[in-house]
XYZ file of N, CA and C in Angstrom:
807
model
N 88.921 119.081 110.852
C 89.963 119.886 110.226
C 90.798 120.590 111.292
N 91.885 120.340 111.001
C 92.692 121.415 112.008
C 93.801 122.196 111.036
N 94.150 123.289 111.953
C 95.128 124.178 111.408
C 96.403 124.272 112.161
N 97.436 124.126 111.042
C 98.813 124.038 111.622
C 99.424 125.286 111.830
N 99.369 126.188 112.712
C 100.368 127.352 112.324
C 101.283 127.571 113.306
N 102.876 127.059 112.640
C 103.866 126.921 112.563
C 105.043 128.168 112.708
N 105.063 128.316 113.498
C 105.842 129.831 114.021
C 106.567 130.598 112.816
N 107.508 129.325 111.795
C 108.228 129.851 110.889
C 107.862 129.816 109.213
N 106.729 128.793 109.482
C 105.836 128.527 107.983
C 104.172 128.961 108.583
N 103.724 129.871 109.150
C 102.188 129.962 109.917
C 100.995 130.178 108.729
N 101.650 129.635 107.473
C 99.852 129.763 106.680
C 99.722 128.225 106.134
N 100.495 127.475 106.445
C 100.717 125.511 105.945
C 99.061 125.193 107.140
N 98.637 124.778 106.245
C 97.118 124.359 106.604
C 97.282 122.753 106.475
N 97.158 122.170 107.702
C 96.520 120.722 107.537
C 95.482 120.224 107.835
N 94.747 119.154 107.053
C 93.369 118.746 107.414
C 93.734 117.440 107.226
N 92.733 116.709 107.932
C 92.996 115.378 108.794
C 92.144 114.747 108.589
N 91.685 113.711 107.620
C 90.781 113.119 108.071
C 91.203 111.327 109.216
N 90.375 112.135 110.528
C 90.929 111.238 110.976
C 91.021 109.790 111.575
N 90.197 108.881 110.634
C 90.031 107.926 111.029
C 89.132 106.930 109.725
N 90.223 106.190 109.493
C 88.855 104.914 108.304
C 89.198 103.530 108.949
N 88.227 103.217 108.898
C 88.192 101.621 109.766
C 87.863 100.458 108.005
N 89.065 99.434 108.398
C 88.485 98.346 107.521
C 88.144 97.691 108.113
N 86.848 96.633 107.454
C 86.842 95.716 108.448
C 86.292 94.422 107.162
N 87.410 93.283 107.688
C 87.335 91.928 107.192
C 87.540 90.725 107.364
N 87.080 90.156 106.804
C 87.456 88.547 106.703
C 87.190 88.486 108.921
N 87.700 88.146 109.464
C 87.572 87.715 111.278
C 88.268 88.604 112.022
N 88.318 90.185 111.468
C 89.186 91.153 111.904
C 88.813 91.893 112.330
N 88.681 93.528 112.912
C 88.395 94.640 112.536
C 90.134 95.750 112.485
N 90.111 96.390 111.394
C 91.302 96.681 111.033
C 91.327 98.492 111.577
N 92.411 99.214 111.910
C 92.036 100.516 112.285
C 93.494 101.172 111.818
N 93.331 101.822 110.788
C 94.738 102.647 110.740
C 94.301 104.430 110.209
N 95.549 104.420 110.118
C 95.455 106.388 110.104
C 95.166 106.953 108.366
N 94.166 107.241 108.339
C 94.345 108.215 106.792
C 94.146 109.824 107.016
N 95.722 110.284 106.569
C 95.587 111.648 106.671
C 95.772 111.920 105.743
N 94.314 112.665 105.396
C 94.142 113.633 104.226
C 93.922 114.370 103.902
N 94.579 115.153 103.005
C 95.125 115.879 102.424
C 96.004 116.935 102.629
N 97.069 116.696 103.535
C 97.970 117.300 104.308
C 98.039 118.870 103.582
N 98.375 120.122 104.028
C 98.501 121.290 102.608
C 99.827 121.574 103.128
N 101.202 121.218 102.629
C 102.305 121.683 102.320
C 102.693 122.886 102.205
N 103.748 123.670 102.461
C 103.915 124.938 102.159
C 103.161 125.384 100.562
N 103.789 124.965 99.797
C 103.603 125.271 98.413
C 101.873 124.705 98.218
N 100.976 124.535 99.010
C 99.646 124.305 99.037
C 98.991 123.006 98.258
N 100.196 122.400 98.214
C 100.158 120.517 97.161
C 99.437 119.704 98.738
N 98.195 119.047 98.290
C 97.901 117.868 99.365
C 98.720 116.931 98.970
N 99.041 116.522 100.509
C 100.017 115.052 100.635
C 98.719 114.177 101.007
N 98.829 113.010 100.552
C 97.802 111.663 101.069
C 98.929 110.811 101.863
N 98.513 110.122 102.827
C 98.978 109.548 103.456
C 98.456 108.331 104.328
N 98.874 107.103 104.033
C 98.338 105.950 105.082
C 99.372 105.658 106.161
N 98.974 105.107 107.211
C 100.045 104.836 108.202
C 99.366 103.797 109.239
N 99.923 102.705 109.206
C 99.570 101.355 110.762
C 100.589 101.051 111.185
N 100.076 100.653 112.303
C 101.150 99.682 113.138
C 100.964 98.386 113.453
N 101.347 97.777 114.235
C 101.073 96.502 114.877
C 100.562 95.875 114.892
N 100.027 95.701 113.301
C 99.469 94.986 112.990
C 99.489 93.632 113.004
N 100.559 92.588 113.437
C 101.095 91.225 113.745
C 99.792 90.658 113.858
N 99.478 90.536 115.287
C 98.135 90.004 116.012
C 97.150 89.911 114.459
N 96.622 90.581 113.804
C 95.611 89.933 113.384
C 95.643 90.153 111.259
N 96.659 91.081 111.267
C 96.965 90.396 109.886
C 98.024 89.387 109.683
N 97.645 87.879 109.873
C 98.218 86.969 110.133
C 98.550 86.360 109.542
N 97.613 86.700 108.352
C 97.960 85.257 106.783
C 97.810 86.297 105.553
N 98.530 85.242 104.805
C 98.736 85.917 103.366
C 97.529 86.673 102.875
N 96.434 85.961 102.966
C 94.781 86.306 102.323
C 94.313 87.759 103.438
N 94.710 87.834 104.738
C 93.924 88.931 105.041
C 95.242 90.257 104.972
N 96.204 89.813 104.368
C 97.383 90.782 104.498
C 97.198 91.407 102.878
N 96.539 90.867 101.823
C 96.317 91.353 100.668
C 95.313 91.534 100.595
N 94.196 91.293 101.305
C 92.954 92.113 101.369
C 93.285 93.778 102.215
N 94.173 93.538 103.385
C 94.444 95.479 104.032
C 95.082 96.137 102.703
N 95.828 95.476 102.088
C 96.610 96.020 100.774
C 95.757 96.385 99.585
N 94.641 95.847 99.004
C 94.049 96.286 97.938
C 92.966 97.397 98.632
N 92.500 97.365 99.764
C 91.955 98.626 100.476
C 92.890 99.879 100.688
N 94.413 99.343 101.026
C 95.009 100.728 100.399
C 95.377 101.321 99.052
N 95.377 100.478 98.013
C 95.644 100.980 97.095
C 94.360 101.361 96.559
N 92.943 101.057 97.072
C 91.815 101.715 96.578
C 91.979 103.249 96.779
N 92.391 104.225 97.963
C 92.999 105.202 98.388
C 93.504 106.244 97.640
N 94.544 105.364 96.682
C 95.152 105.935 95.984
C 95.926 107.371 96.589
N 96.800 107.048 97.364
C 97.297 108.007 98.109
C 99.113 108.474 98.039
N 99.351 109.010 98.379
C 101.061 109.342 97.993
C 101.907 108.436 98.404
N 101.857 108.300 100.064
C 102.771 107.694 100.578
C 102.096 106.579 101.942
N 102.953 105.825 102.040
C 102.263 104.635 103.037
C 103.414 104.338 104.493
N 103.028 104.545 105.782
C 104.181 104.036 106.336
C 103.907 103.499 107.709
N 104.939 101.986 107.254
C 104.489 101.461 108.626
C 105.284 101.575 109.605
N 104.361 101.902 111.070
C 104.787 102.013 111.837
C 105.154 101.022 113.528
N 105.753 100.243 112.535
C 106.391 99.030 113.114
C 105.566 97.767 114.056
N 105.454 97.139 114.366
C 105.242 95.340 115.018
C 104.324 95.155 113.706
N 104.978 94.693 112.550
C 104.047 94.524 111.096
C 104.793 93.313 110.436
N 105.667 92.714 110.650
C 106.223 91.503 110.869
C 107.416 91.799 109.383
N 107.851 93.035 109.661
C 108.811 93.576 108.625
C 109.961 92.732 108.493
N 110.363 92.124 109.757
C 111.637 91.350 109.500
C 111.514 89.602 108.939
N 110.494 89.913 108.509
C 109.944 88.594 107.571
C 110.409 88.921 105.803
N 110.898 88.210 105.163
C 111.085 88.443 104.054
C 110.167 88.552 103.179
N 109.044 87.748 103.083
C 108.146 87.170 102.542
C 107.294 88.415 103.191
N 106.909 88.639 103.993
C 105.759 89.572 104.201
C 106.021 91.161 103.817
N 107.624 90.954 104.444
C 108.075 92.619 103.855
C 107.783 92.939 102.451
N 108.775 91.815 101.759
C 107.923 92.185 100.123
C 106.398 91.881 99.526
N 105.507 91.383 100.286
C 104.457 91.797 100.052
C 103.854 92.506 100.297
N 104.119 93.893 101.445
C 103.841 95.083 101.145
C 104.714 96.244 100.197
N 105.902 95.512 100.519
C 106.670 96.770 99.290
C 106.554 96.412 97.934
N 106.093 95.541 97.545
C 105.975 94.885 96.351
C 104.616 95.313 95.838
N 103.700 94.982 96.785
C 102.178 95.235 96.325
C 101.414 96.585 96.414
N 102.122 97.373 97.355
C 101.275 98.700 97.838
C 101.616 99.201 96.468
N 100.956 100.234 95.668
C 101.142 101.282 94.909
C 101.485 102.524 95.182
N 102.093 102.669 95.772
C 102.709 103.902 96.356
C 104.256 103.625 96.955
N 105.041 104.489 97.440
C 106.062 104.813 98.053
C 105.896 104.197 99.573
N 107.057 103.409 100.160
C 105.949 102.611 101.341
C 107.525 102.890 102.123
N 107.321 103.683 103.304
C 108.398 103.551 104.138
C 107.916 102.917 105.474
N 108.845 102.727 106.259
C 109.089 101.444 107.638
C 109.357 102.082 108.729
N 109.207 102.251 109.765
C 109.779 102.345 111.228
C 109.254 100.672 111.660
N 110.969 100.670 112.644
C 110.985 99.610 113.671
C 110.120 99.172 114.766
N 109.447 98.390 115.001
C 108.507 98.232 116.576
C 109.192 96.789 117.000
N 109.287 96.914 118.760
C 110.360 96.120 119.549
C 110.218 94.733 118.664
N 108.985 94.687 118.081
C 109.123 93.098 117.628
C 109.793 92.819 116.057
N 109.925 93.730 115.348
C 110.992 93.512 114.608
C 111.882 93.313 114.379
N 112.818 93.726 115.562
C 114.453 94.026 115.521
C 114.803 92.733 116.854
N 113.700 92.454 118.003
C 113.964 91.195 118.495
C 112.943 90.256 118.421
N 113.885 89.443 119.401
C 112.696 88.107 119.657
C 111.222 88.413 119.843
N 110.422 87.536 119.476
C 109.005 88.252 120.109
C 108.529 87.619 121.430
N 108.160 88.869 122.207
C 107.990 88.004 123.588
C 109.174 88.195 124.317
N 109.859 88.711 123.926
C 111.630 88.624 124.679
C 112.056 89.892 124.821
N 112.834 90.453 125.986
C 113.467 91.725 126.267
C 114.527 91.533 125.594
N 115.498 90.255 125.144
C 116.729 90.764 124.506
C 116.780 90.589 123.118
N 117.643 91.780 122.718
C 117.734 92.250 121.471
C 118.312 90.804 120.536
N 118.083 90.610 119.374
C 118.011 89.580 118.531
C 119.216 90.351 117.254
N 120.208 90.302 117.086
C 121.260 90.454 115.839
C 120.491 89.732 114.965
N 120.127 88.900 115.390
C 119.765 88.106 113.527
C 117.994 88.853 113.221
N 117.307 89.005 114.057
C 116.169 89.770 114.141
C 116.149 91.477 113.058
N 117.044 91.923 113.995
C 117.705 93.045 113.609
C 118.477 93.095 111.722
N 118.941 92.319 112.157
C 119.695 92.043 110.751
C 118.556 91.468 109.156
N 117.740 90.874 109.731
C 116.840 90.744 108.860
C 116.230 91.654 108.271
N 115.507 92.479 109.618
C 115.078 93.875 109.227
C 115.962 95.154 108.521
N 116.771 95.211 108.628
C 117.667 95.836 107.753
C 117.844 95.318 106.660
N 118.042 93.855 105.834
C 118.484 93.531 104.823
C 116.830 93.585 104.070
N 115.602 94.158 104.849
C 114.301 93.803 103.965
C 114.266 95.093 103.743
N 114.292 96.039 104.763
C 114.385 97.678 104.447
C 115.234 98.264 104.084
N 116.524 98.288 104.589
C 117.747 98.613 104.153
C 118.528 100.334 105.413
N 117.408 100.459 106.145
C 118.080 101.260 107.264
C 117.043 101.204 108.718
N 117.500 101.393 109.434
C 116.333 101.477 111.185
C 115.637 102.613 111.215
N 116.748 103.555 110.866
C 115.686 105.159 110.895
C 116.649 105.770 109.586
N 115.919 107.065 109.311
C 116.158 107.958 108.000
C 114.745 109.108 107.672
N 115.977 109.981 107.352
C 115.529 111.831 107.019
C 115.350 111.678 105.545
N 113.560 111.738 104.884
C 113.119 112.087 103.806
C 112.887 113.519 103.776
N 113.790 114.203 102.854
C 113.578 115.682 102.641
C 112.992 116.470 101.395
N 112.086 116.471 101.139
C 111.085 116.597 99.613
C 111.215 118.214 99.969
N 110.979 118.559 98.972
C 110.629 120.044 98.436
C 110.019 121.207 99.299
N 109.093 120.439 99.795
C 108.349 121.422 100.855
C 107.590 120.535 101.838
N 108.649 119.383 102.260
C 107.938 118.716 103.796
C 108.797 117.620 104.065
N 109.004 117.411 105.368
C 110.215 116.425 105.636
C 109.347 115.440 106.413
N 109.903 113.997 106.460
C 109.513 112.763 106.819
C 110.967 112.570 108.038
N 110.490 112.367 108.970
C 111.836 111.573 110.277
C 111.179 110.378 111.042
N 112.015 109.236 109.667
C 111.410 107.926 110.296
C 112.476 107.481 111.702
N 111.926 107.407 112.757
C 113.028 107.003 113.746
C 112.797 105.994 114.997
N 113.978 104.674 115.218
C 113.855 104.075 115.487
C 113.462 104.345 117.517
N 112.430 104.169 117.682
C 112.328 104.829 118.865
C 112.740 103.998 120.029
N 113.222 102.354 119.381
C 113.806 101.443 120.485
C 115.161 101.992 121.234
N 115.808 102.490 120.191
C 116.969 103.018 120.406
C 116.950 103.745 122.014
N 118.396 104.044 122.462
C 118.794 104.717 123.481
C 118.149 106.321 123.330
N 118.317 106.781 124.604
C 118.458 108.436 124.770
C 119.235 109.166 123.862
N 120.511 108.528 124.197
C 121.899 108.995 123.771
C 121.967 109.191 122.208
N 121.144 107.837 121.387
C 121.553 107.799 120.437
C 119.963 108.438 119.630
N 119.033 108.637 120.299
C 118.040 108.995 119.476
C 117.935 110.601 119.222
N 119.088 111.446 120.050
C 119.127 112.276 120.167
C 120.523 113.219 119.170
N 121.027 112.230 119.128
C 122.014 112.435 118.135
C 121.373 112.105 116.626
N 120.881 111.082 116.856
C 119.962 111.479 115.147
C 119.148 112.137 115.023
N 117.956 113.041 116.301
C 116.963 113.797 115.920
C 118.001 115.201 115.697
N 119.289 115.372 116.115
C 120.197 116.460 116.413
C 120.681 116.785 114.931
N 121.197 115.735 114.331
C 121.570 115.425 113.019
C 120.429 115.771 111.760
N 118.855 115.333 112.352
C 117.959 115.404 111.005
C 117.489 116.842 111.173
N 117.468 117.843 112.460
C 117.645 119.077 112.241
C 117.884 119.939 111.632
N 119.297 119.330 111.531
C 120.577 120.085 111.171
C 120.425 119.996 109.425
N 119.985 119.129 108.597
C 119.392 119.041 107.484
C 118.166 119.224 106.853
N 117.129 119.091 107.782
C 116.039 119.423 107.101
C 115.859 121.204 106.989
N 115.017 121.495 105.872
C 114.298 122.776 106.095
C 113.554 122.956 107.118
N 113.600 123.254 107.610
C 112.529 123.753 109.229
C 111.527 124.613 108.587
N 111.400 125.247 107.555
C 110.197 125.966 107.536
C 109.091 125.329 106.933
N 109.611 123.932 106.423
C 108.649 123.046 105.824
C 107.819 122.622 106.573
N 106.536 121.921 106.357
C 106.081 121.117 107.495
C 106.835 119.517 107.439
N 107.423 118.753 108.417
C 108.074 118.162 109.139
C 107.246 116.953 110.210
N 107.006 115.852 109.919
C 106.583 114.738 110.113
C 107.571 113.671 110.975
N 107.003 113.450 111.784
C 107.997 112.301 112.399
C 107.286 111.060 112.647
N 107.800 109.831 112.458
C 106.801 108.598 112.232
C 108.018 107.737 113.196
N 107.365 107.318 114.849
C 107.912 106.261 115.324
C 107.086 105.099 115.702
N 107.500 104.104 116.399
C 106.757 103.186 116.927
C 106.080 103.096 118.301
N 107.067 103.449 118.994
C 106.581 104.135 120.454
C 106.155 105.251 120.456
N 104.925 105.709 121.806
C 104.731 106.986 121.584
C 105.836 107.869 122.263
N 106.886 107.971 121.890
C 107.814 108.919 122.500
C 107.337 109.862 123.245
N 106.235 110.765 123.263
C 105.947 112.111 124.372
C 105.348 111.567 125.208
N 104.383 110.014 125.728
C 104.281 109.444 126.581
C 105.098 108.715 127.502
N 105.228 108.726 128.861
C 105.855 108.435 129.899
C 105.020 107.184 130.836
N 104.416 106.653 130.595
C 102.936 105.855 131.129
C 104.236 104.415 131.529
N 104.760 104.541 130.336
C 105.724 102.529 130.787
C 107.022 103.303 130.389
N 108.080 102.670 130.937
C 109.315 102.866 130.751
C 110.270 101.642 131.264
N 111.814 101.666 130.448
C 111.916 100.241 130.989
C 113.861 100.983 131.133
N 114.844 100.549 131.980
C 116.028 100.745 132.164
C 116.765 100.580 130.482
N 116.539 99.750 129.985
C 117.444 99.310 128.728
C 117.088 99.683 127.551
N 117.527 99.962 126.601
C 116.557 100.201 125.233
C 116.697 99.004 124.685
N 115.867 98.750 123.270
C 115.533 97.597 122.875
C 114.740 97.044 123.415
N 114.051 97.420 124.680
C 113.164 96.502 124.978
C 111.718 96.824 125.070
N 110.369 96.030 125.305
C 109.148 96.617 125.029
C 108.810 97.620 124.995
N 109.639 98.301 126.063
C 108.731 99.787 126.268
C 109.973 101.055 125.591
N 110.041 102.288 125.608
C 110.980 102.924 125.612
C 111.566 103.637 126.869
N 112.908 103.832 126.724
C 113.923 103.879 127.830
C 114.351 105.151 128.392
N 113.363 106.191 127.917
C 114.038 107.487 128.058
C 112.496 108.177 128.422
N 112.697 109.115 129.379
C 111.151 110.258 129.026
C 110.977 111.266 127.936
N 110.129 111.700 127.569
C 109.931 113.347 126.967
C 110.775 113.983 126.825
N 111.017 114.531 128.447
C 111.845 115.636 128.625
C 113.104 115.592 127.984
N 113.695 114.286 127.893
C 114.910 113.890 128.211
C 115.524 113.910 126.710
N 114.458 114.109 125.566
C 114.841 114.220 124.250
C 115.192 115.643 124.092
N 115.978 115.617 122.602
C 116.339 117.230 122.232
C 115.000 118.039 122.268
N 115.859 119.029 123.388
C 113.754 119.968 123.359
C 114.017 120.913 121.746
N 114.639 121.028 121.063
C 114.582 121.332 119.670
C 113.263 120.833 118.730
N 112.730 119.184 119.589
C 111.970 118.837 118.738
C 110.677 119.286 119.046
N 110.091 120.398 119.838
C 109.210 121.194 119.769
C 109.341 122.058 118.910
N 110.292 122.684 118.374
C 110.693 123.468 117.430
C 110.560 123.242 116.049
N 110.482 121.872 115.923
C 110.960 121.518 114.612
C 110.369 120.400 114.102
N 109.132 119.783 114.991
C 108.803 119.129 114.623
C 106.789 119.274 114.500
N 106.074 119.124 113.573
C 104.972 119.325 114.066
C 103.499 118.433 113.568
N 104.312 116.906 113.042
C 103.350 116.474 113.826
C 104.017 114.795 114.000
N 103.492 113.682 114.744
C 104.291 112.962 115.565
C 102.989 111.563 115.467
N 103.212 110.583 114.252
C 103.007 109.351 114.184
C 103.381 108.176 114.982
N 102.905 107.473 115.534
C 103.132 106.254 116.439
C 102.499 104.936 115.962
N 102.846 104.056 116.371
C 101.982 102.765 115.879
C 102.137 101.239 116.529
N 102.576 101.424 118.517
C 102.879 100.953 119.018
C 100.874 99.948 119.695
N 101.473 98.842 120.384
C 99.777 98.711 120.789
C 99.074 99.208 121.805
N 97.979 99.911 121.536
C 97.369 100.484 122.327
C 97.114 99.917 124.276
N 96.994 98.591 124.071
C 96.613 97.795 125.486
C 97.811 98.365 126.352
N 99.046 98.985 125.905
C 100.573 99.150 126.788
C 99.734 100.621 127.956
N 98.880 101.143 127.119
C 98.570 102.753 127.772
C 97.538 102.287 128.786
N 97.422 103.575 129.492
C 96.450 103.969 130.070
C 96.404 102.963 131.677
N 97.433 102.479 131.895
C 97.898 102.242 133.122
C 98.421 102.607 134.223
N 99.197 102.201 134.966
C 99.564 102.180 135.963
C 101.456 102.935 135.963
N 101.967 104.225 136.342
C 103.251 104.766 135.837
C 104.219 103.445 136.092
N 104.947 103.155 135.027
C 105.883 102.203 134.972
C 106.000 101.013 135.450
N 104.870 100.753 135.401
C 104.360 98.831 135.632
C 103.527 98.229 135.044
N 103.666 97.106 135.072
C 102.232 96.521 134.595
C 102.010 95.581 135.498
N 101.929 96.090 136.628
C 101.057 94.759 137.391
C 99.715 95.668 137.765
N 98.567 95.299 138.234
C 97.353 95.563 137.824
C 97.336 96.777 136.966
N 97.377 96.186 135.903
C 97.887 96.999 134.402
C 95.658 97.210 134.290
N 95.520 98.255 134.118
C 93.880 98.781 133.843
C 94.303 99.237 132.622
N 92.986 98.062 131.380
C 93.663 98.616 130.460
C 92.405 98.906 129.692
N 92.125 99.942 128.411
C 91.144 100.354 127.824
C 91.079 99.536 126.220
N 90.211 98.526 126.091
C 90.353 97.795 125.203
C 89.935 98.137 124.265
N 88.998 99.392 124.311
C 88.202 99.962 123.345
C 88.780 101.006 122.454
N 90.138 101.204 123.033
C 90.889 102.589 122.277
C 91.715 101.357 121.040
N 91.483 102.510 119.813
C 92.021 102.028 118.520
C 92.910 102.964 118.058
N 92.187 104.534 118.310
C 93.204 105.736 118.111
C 93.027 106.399 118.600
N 93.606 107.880 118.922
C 94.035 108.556 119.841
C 94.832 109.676 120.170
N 94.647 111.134 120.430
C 95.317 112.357 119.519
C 95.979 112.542 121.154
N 96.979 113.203 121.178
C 97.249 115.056 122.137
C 97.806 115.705 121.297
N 98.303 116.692 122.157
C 99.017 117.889 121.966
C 99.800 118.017 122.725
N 101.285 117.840 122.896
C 102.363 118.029 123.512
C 103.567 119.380 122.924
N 103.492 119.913 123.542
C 104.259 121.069 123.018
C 103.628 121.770 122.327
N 102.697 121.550 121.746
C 102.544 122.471 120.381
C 102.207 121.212 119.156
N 102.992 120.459 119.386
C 102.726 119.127 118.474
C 101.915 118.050 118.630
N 101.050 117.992 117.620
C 99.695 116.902 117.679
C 100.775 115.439 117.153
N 99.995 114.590 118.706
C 100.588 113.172 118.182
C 99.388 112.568 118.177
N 99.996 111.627 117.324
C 98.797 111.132 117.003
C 98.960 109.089 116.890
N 98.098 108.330 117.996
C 98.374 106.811 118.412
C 98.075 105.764 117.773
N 98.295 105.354 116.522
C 97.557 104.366 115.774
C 97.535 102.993 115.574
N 98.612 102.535 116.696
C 98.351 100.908 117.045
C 97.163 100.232 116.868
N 96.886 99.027 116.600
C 96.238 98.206 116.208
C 96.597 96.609 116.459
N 95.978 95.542 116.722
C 95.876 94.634 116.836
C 95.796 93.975 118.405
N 95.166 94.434 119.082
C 94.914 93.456 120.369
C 96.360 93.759 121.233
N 96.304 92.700 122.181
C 97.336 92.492 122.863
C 97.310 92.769 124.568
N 98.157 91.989 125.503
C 97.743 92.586 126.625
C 96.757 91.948 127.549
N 96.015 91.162 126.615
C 95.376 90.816 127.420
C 93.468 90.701 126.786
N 94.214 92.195 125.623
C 92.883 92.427 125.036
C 92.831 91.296 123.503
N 90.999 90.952 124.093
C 90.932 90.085 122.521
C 90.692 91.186 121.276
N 91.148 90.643 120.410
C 91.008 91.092 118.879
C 89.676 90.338 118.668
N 88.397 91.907 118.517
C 87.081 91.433 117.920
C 87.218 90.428 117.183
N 85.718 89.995 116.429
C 85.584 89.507 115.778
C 84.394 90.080 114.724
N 84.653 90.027 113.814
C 82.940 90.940 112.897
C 82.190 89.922 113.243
C-alpha cells in the first residue's frame, strides 16, 4: 500500500496492488493491476495496464486467453501501453471489441513504424490512428485525469502537449500519465524521435510535470534497461526483471514491459 499525498489534493490515498502474473498456454504473461486507486471523492478506480506484449501474445488463441483473464478482473479501465501490435486491424479490434471495459492505447516505436527499423512508417502510423483514432489524448473524469502520450514524439512537441494537458486538467485531481517509454529514464537515448529509444532526457521535459503529475505508467521492454549510458554494445542486460517501481520527483513510475527481447528468451511454463 502506498500513500499519495499530493501537495494540492494531500488526503487522495492510493493502494497498489502491485503485481498479478498470468501464466499460459507456452508463455509467462506479466502486467500491472492497480487496485483500487482512492480518487479525491474516495471512489476506487480498477485498473489493468501492459505493454509489449508482441513477442509472445502471438496468436489469436493466446491473445483471448490474456483477454478473458482480464475481464475475470472486472475492472474500470484497461490501457495499453504500446508494442501490442495495435496497428493491426484485426488484433486492435480484438481487444477493443472483447475487453469489457473502457480500453485506451498509447503508441510503442513498433506501432507507428516498421518493426526492426529506425524509420518512421506513414502507412504504420496511419494504421494506428485509423484503429484508435488519436497518438496521444487528455481523459478528464470528475475527480482524476488520464495523459495518454505518445512518448516517440520529439522534445519540442511532447512538451507542447504535456503544456496544453496542464492547462486543462484539474490539478487537484489525482492525474495519471500512461506512456510507452520510460520517459524519467535516461539509460538509452537516440538523436531522432521515432526511433527505438526516446530522444530527449528528463530534465529536458516541462518540469511542471512534477507538479502535476503523480503517477507515471510505461510499457516499453524491459531487456532496453539496465545497461550501458546510451549504447548497446556490451548491452548487460537483466532478464529476470518483469516490473519495476522509482520515484522521480515525487512521482512513482512504474515499468511494465513484457515480452522478451534483446536478446532475452521468453520462458517457457
Amino acid at each position: 500500500n502506498y500513500i499519495c499525498k499530493k501537495q494540492t489534493a494531500p488526503y487522495i490515498l492510493a493502494y497498489l496492488l502491485l503485481l498479478f502474473i498470468l501464466a499460459f498456454s507456452e508463455t509467462i504473461v506479466a502486467s500491472e493491476l492497480i487496485n483500487n486507486i482512492k480518487t479525491k471523492k474516495n471512489d476506487p478506480v480498477r485498473i489493468i495496464t501492459f505493454g509489449h506484449s508482441y513477442p509472445i501474445l502471438d496468436t489469436e488463441e493466446k491473445r483471448n486467453e490474456f483477454i478473458k483473464h482480464i475481464n475475470d478482473q472486472k475492472v474500470d479501465y484497461v490501457v495499453i501501453l504500446g508494442d501490442s501490435d495495435i496497428e493491426s486491424e484485426q488484433i486492435s479490434k480484438q481487444y477493443f471489441n472483447n475487453i469489457n471495459t473502457i480500453v485506451y492505447s498509447v503508441p510503442g516505436n513498433h506501432d507507428v513504424q516498421k518493426h526492426y527499423s529506425n524509420t518512421p512508417s506513414p502507412e504504420f502510423k496511419k494504421r494506428y490512428l485509423n484503429n484508435v483514432g488519436y497518438l496521444d489524448k487528455v481523459v478528464i473524469k470528475s475527480d482524476f485525469n488520464f495523459i495518454l502520450l505518445n512518448s516517440s514524439e520529439s522534445q519540442y512537441y511532447i512538451n507542447s502537449f504535456l503544456n496544453k494537458a496542464f492547462k486543462e486538467i484539474n490539478t487537484n485531481n489525482l492525474t495519471m500519465l500512461f506512456s510507452h517509454h520510460r520517459i524519467w529514464d535516461d539509460n538509452f537515448l537516440r538523436d531522432e524521435s521515432y526511433e527505438i529509444y526516446k530522444s530527449y532526457l528528463y530534465e529536458q521535459l516541462d518540469p511542471s510535470l512534477a507538479r502535476n503529475v503523480d503517477y507515471i505508467f510505461s510499457g516499453n521492454n524491459p531487456a532496453h534497461y539496465f545497461g550501458r549510458n546510451n549504447t548497446s554494445e556490451n548491452n548487460i542486460i537483466n532478464s529476470n526483471i518483469v516490473y519495476w517501481s522509482d520515484i522521480v520527483d515525487g512521482i512513482r513510475c512504474y515499468s511494465l514491459g513484457m515480452g522478451g527481447g534483446g536478446g532475452v528468451k521468453v520462458p517457457e511454463r
